[in-house]
XYZ file of C-alpha atoms in Angstrom:
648
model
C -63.294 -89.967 59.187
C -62.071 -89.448 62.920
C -62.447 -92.515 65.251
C -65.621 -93.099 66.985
C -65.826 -96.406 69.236
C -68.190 -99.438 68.098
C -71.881 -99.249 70.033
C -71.894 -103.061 71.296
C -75.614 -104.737 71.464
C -76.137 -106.233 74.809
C -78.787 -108.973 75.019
C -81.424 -107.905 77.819
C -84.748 -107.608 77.808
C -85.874 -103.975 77.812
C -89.015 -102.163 76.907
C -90.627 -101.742 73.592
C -89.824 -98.467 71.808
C -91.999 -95.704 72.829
C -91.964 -94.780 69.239
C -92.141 -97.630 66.389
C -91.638 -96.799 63.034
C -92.700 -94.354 60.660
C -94.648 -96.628 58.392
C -95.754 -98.617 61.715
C -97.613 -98.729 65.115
C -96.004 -98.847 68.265
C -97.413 -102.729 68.581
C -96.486 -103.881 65.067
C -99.458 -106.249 63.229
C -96.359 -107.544 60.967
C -97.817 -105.990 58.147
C -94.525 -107.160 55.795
C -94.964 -110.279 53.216
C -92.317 -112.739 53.613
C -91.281 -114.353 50.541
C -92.145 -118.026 49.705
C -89.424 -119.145 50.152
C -88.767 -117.929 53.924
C -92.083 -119.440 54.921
C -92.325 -122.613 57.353
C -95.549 -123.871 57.225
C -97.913 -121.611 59.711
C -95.248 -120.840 61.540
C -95.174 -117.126 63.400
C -92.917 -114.421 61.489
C -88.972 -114.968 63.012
C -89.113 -111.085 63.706
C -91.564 -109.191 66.285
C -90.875 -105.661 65.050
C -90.642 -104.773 61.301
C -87.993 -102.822 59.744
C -87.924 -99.337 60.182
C -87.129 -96.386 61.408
C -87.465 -95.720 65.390
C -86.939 -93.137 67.500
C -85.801 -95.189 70.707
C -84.395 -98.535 71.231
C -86.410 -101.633 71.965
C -86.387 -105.045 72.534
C -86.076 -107.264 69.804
C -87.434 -110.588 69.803
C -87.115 -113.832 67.470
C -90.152 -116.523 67.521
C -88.765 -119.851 67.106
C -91.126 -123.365 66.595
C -91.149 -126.384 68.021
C -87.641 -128.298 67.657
C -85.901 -125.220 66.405
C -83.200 -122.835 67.345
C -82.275 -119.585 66.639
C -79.059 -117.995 65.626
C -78.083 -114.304 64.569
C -75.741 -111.643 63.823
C -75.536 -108.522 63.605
C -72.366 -107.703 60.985
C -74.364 -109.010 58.423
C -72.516 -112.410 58.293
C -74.649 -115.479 57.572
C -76.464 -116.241 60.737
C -76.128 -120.220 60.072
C -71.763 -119.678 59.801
C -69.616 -120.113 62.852
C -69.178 -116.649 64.059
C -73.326 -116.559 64.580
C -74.941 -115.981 68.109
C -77.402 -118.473 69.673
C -80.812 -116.643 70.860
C -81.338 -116.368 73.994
C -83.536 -113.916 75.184
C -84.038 -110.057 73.649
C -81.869 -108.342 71.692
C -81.266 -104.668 72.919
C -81.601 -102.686 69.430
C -79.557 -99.684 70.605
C -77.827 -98.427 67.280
C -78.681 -99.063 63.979
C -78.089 -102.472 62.567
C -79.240 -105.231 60.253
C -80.039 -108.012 62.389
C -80.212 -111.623 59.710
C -81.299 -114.438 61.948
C -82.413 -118.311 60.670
C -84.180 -121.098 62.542
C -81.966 -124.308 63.036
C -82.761 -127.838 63.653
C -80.296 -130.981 63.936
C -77.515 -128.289 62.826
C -79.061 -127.635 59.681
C -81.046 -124.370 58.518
C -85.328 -124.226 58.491
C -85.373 -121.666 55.434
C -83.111 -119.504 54.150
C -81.562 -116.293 56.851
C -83.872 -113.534 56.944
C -83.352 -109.952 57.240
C -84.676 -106.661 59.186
C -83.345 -103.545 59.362
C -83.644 -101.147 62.140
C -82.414 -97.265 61.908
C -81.786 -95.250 65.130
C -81.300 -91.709 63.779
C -80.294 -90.832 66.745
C -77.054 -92.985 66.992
C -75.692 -92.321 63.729
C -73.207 -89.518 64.433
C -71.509 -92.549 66.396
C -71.332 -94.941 63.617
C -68.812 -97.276 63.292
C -68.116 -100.518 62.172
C -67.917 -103.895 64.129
C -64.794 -104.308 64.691
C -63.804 -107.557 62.440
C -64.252 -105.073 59.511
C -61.139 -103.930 57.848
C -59.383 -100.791 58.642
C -57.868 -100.329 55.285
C -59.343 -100.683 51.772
C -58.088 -101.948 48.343
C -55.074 -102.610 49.452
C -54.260 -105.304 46.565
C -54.641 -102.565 44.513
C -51.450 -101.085 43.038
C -52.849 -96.828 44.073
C -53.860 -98.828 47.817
C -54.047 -99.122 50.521
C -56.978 -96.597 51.066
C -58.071 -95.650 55.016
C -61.320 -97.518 55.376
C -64.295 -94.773 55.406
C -67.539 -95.378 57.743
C -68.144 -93.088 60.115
C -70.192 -89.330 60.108
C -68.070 -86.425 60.466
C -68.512 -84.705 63.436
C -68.824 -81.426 62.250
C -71.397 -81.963 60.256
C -73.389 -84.091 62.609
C -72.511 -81.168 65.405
C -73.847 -78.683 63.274
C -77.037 -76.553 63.380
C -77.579 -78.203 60.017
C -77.888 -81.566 60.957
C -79.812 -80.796 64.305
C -82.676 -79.120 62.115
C -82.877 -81.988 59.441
C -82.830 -84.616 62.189
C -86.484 -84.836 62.503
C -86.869 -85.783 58.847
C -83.642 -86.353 57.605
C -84.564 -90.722 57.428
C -88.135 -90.156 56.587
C -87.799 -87.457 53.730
C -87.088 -90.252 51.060
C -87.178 -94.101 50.962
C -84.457 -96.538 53.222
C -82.546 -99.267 50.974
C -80.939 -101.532 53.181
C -78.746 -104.138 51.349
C -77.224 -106.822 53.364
C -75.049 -109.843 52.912
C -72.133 -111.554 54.230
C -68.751 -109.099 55.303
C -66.689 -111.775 53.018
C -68.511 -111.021 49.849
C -67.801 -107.425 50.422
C -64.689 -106.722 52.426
C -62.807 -109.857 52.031
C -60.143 -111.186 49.304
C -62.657 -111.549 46.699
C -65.517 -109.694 47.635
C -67.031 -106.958 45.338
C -65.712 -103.755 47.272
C -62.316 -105.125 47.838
C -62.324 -105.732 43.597
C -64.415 -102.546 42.321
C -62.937 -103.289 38.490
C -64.159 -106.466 38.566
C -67.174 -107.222 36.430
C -69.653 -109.998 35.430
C -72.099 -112.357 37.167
C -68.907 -114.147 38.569
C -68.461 -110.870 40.652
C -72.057 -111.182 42.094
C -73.157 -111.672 45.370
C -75.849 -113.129 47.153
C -77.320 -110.016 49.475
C -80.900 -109.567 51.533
C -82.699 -106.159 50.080
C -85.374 -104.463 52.015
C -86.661 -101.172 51.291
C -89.110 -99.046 53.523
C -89.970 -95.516 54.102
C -92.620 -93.477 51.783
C -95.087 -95.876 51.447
C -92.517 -98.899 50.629
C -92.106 -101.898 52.648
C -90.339 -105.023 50.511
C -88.054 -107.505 51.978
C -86.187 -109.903 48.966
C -83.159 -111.576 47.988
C -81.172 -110.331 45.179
C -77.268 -110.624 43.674
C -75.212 -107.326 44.073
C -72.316 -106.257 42.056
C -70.417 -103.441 41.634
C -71.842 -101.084 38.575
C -70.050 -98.432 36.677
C -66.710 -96.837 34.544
C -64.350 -94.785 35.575
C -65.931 -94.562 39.449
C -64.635 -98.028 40.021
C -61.445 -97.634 40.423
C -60.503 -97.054 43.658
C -58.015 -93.583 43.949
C -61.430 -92.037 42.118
C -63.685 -92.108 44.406
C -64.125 -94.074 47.472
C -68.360 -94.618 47.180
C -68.922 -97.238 44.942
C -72.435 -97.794 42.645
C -73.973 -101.193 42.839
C -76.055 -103.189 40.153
C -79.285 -105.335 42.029
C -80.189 -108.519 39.934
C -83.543 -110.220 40.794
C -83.220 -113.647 39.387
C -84.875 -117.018 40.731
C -81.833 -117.928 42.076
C -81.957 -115.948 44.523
C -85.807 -116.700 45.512
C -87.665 -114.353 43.341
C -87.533 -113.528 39.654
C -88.367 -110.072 39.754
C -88.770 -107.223 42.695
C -92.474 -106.287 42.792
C -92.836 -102.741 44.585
C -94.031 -99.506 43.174
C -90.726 -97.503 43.423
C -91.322 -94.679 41.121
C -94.279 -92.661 42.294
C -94.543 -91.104 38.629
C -94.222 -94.988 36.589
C -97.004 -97.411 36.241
C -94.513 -100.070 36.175
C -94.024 -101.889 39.568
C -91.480 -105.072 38.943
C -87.988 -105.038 38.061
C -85.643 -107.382 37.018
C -82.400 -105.254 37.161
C -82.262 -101.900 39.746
C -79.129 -99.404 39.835
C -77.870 -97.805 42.906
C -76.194 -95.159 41.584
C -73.573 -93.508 43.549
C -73.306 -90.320 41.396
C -69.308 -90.371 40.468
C -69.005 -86.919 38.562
C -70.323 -83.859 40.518
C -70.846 -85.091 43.772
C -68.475 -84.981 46.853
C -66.824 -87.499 46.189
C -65.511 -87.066 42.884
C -61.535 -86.950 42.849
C -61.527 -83.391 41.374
C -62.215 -80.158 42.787
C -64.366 -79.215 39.924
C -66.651 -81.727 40.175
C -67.210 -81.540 44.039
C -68.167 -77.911 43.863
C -70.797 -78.913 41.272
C -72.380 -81.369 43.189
C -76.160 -81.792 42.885
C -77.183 -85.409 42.574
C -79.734 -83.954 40.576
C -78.794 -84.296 36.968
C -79.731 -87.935 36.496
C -82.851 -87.463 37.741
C -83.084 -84.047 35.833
C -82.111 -85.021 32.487
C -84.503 -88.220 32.114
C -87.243 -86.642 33.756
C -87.133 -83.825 30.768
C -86.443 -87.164 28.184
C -89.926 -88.439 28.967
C -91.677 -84.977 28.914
C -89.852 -85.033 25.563
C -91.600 -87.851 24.196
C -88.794 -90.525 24.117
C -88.332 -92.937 27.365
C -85.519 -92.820 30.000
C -85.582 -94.688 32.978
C -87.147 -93.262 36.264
C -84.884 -91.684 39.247
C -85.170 -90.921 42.771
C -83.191 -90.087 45.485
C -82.721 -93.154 48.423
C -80.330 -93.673 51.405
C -78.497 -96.718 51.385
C -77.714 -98.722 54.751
C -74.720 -101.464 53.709
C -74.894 -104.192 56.236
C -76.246 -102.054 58.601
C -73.957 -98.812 57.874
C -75.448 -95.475 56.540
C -73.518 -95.673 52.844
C -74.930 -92.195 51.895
C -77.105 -91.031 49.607
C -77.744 -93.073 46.216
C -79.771 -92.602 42.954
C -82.252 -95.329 42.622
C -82.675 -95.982 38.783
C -84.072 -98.456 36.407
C -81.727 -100.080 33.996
C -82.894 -99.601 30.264
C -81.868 -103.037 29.380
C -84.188 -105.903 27.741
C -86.443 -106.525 30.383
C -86.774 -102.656 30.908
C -88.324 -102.781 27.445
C -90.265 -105.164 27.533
C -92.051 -103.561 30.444
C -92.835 -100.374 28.550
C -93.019 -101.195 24.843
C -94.016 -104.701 25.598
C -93.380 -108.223 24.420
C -90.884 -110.416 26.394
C -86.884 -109.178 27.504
C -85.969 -112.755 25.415
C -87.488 -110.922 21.951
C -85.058 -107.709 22.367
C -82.149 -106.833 20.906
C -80.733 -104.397 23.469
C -77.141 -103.089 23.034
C -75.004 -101.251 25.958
C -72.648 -98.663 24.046
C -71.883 -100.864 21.181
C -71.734 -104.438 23.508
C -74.812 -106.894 22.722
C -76.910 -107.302 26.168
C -79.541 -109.084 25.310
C -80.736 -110.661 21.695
C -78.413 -110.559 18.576
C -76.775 -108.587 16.719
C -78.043 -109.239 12.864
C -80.502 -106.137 12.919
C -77.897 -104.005 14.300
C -75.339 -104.606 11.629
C -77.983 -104.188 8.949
C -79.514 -101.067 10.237
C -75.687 -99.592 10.417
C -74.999 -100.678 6.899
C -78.200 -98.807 5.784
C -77.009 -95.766 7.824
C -73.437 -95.668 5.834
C -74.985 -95.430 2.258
C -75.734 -92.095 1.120
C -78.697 -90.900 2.859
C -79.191 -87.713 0.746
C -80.825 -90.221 -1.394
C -84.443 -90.644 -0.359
C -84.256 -94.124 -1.115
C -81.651 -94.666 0.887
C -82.937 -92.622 3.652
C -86.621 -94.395 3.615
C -84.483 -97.370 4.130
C -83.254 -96.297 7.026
C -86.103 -95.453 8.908
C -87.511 -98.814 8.531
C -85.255 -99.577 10.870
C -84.745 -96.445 13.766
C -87.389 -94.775 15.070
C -86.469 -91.399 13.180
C -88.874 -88.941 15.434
C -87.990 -90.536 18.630
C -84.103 -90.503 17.929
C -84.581 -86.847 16.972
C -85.704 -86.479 20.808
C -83.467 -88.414 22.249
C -80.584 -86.429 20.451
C -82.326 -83.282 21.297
C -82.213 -83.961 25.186
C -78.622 -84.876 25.167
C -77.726 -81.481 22.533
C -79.678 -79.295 24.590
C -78.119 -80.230 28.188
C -74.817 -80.224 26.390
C -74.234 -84.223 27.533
C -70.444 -84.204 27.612
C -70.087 -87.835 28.199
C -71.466 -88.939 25.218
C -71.543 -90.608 22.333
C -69.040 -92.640 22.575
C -70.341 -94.495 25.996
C -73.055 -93.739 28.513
C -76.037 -95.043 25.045
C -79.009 -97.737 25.115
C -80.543 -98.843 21.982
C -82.789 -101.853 21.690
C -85.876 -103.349 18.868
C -88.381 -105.526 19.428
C -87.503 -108.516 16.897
C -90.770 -108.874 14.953
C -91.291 -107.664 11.601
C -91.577 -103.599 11.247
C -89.642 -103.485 14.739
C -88.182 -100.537 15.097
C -85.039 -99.261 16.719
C -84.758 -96.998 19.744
C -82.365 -95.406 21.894
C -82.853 -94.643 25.243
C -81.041 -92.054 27.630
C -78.883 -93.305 30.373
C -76.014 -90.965 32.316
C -76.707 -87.481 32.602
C -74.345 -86.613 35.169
C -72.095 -84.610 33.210
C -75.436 -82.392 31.457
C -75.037 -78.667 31.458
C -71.370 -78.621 31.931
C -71.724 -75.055 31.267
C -73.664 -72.440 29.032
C -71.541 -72.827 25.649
C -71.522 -76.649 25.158
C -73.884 -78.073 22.494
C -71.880 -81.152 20.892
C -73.765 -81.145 17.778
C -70.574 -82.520 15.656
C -70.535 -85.768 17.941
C -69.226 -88.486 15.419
C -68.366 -91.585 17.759
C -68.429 -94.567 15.395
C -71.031 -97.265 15.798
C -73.705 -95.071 17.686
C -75.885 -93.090 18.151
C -73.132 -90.011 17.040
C -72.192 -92.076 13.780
C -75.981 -92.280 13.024
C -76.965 -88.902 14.102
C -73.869 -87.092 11.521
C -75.147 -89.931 8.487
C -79.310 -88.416 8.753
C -77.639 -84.986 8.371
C -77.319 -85.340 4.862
C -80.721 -86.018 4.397
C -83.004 -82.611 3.791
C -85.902 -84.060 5.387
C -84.481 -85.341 8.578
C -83.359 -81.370 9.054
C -86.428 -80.115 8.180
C -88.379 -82.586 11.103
C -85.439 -82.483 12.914
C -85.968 -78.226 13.137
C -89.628 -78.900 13.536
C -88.644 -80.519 16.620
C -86.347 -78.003 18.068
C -89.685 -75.411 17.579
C -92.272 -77.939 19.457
C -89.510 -78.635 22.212
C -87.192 -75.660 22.666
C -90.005 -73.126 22.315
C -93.772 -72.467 23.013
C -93.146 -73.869 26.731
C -91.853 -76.811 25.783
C -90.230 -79.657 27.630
C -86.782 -78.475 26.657
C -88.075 -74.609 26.738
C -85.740 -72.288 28.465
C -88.455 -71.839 31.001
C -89.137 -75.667 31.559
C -85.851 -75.847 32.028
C -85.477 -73.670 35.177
C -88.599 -75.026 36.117
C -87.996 -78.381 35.922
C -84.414 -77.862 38.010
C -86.475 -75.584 40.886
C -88.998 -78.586 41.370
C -85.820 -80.675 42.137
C -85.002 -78.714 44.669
C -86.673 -80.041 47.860
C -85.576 -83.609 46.604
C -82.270 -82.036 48.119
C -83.142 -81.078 51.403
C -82.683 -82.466 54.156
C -81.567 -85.506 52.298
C -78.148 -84.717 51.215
C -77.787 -83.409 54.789
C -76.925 -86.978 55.171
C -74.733 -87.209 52.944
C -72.461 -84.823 53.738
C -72.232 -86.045 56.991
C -70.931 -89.547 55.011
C -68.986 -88.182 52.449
C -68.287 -84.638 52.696
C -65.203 -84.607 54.541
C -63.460 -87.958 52.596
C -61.179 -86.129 50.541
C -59.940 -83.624 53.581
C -59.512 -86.101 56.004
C -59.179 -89.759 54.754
C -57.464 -88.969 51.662
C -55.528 -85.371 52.726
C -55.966 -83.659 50.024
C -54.699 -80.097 49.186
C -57.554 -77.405 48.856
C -60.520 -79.708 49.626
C -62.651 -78.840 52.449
C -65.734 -80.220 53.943
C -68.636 -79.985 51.591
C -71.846 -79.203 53.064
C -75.759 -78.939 51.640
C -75.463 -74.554 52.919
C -71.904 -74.446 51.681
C -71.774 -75.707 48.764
C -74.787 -77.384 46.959
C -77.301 -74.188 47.185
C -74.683 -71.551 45.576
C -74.194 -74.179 42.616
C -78.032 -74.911 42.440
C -78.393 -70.953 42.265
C -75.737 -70.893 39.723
C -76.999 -73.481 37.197
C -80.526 -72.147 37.494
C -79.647 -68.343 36.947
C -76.339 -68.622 34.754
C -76.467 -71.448 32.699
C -79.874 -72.742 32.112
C -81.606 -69.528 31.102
C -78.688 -69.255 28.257
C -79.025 -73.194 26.798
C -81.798 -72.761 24.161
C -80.343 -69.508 22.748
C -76.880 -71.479 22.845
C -78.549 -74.742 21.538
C -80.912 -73.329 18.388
C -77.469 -70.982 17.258
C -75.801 -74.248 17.025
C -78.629 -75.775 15.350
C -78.946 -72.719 12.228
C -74.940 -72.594 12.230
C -75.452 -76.474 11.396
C -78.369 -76.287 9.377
C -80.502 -78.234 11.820
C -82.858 -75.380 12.332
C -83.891 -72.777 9.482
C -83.252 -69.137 9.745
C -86.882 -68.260 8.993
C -88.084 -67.355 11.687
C -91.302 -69.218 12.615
C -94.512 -67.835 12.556
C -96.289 -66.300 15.491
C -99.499 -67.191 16.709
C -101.351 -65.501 19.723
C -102.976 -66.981 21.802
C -100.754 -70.066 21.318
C -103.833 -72.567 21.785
C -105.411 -73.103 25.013
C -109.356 -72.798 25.418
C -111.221 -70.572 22.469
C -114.587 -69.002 22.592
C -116.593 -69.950 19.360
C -116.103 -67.451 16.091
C -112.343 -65.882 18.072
C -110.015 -64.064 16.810
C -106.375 -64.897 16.927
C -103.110 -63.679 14.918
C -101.036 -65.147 12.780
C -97.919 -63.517 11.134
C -94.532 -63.736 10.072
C -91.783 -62.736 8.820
C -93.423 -63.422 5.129
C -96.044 -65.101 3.526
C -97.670 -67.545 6.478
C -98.981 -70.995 5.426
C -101.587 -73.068 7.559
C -103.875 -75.778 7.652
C -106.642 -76.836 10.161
C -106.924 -80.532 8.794
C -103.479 -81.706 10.576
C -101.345 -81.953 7.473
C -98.288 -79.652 6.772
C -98.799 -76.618 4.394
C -95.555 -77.233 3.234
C -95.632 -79.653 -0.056
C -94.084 -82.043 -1.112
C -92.619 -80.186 -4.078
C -91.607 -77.270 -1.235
C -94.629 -75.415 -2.672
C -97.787 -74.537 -0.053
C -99.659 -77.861 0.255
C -103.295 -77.900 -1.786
C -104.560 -77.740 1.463
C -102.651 -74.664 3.141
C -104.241 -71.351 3.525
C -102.419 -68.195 3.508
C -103.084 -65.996 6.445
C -104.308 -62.502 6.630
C -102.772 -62.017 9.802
C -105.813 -63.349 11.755
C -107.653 -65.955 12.045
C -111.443 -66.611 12.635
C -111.612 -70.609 14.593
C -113.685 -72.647 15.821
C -112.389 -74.887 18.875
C -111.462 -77.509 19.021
C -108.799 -77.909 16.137
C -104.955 -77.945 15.710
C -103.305 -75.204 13.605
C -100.106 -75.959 11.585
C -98.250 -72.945 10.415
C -94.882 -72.251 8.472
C -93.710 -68.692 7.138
C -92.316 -69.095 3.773
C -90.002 -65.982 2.740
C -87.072 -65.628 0.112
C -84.924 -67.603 2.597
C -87.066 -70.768 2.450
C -89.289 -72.134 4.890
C -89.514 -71.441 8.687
C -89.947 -74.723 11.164
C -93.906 -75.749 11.721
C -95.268 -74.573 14.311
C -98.671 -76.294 15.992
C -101.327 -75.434 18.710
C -104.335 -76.862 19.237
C -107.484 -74.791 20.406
C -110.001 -76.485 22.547
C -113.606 -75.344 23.853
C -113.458 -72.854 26.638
């Protein structure tokens, strides 16, 4: 980034913004809840203006009570450390900051520091930070030192681009402001200056707020840093961050609906992910030029309409101690507690593994269940056993999701699983890390064999004839018939992305998409913009590579004996509403088998079921009912189709 010079705050009194915030009047009514442990009796709120963004400076001021005193900063240092300012009078919010003030009396704190944000859009182009912040990063490590990144590049922020998204560009998705003390981020042993550093002894106490979209929370929380390979620091200088709400830090859980399209609304564990493959900041070339932030989002978003559950997604920006930090992926972490919330029960009942490493619960089920899974599952026995254990139908969508986007970073990491302990518990695995989906239009990973997950399991069921056959009943209910993993869905499902993008990662590039040309100096990389570069490789995914996946995905599938080379059956119309005593066809590529009672006309001996019907090639129905179909031809059975009619 290219120099800019720090925007001091003067203390004067000035006048009130002649624009408040977006979520807020121009007098604020303080419409924030403070939590508990911030409140002093009946004593007014510290802060006269909420968080927020503004469109002109204003005067900030701090209500203190009787016997109290006020101090503040604004580099997000604790407010009750030497370095804080006494109130006086006003603060002049000219530039964006996060101001953390605390009342004092007899030299001692009256609460805990508090927190608001305030974004100026208008002053970001000349963001920099206060000057006690360092000027180099990581440079204990042995790749450092790295130049110190905060600014917005001026070309971007000069741009036509930017001036069109500036209207919306900090109102088009939610703010997440995270603040806490320079130290415990910049200093010897704070987080950033020690990105391979993990556990709770790498956590840090930090203020969270989030506004913007119909959100307004202010907590406490611990922050560490989250992630592989994106840690280290001469990968990528944008670091993802794990938020922990525990009762040490005031409040147990966050309480906020953040996902529009999830019913749940606390969380005990948040990621802010920072996207390290295909975004502009990834060290390779490669994986800048496919840069969409979307594929997190995209891939669990299709796992749900699958049937199986991934955690929810959505595009934020982050503010660091007052500092646009860029655009992040907001996502739940499918841990213990994440289970609990949608399968129920408590997180301290769960067995929840992280890619073969116990998070939560014990192990003893685990072991068991992979003991079962190593026998010889061609034995029914055996293979009953089994799925005592795993939630068979559900794995079979949860490997379908990652086969069909051609997940390249998985098995072997980047895998939930977790099971209820009670009796008849099953387990379940849940996505997590699509970043690296639809690598292109040829991969399909269907020989994944990692050991001791969900690739070990997935290669053992494949000797069993009945997992293929439900496992190629699945690929016809998901890959075809509209689908959520049809090839239609699929471009579908990517195009409604779309305006997530815009103007959002407008912002970004202004952050990030100049680091590797100008901090780092790198041969061949340029400044990556959202006209540039992210809406050629949105075109390209959407017209090159998803319309071929299916076709690609269901060759791999017959090739492996996953899905049978009968063709299935057609019906037309393929359910939907039906007029009493209509007509609709049913034919195949030989004899067609199907019931309207909900069981399979295939039997158990792989004759026709007592109950299937063999079709004429049309049918005479009467809504509502469900028709199950299979063609049976010298080549064995085709995979079941099923549509339900309903009444017109």
């Amino acid at each position: 980034m290219r120099a800019r010079s720090w925007l001091p705050i003067a203390l004067l009194a000035c006048a009130p913004a002649p624009g408040g915030p977006n979520d807020t009047p121009d007098t604020p009514t303080l419409p924030w809840s403070e939590p508990p442990f911030e409140a002093i009796g009946d004593a007014p709120a510290l802060f006269d203006h909420p968080h927020g963004v503004y469109d002109a400076p204003f005067a900030l001021t701090l209500t203190p009570v009787d016997g109290t005193e006020i101090r503040y900063t604004l580099d997000g240092a604790d407010p009750t450390g030497p370095n804080a300012l006494a109130y006086t009078g006003p603060i002049s919010i000219d530039h964006t900051v996060a101001v953390r003030a605390v009342r004092m009396a007899n030299g001692a704190a009256v609460g805990r520091p508090q927190t608001r944000t305030y974004v100026l859009p208008a002053t970001l182009p000349a963001q920099q930070a206060p000057p006690t912040y360092p000027t180099a990063w990581w440079t204990a490590d042995e790749t450092g030192p790295y130049v110190a990144d905060y600014g917005l590049d001026p070309d971007v922020t000069a741009s036509s681009a930017w001036t069109d998204a500036a209207a919306t560009l900090f109102r088009d998705a939610p703010i997440l402001s995270v603040t806490l003390d320079p130290d415990a981020l910049f200093g010897p042993n704070g987080i950033h200056e020690n990105p391979t550093e993990q556990g709770v002894a790498w956590e840090r106490e930090a203020s969270f707020e989030v506004f913007g979209d119909g959100l307004d929370t202010t907590v406490r929380c611990g922050l560490r840093i989250q992630g592989g390979a994106g840690r280290r620091p001469d990968r990528s200088p944008k670091k993802s961050f794990r938020v922990a709400f525990r009762s040490d830090y005031g409040t147990s859980r966050l309480e906020s609906p953040l996902f529009p399209d999830s019913a749940i609304e606390t969380f005990d564990t948040l990621v802010l992910r920072a996207g390290y493959n295909r975004t502009w900041v990834h060290y390779e070339e490669t994986g800048r030029q496919r840069a969409q932030y979307l594929h997190e989002r995209y891939t669990m978003d299709l796992g749900r309409a699958s049937g199986t559950l991934a955690p929810h997604v959505r595009l934020v920006h982050l503010f660091l101690n007052g500092l646009y930090w860029g655009v992040y992926q907001l996502e739940e972490r499918p841990d213990e507690a994440f289970q609990a919330d949608y399968l129920g029960g408590s997180e301290d009942d769960y067995d929840s593994i992280n890619a073969g490493f116990l998070n939560g619960g014990d192990l003893v089920a685990w072991d068991e269940l992979l003991v079962r899974v190593r026998r010889d599952l061609s034995d029914p026995a055996n293979f009953a056993a089994v799925e005592e254990m795993l939630d068979v139908d559900d794995f079979i969508a949860y490997m379908l999701v990652n086969l069909t986007l051609g997940n390249a970073d998985w098995p072997d990491k980047n895998w939930w699983a977790g099971r209820l302990r009670a009796d008849g518990a099953k387990w379940r695995f849940f996505l997590w890390d699509g970043e690296l989906t639809l690598p292109s239009t040829t991969g399909v990973y269907t020989d994944v064999d990692a050991p001791n997950g969900p690739g070990e399991i997935f290669q053992a069921l494949r000797a069993n004839a009945d997992f293929n056959r439900r496992f190629g009943d699945r690929v016809e209910a998901l890959l075809y018939h509209d689908g959520a993993l049809s090839s239609g869905t699929l471009v579908q499902t990517w195009s409604g992305l779309a305006p997530l993008a815009y103007p959002t990662l407008v912002g970004e590039s202004a952050r990030w998409g100049d680091h590797w040309r100008d901090d780092r100096a790198t041969v061949g990389a340029g400044l990556y913009t959202y006209e540039a570069n992210w809406l050629p490789e949105h075109a390209r995914v959407r017209d090159t590579v998803l319309p071929r996946r299916v076709d690609v995905a269901v060759a791999d599938f017959v090739a492996k004996g996953l899905y049978p080379t009968t063709p299935a059956p057609l019906l037309a119309p393929f359910g939907g509403p039906l007029a009493a005593d209509a007509r609709v066809s049913l034919q195949g590529e030989g004899d067609v088998w199907y019931t309207l009672d909900g069981t399979d006309p295939r039997g158990a001996d792989d004759e026709p079921s007592p109950n299937a019907l063999r079709s004429t090639g049309a049918l005479v129905l009467q809504a509502p009912v469900t028709v199950h179909a299979r063609t049976r031809n010298a080549e064995g059975w085709s995979a079941r189709i099923e549509a339900t009619f309903r009444a017109p």
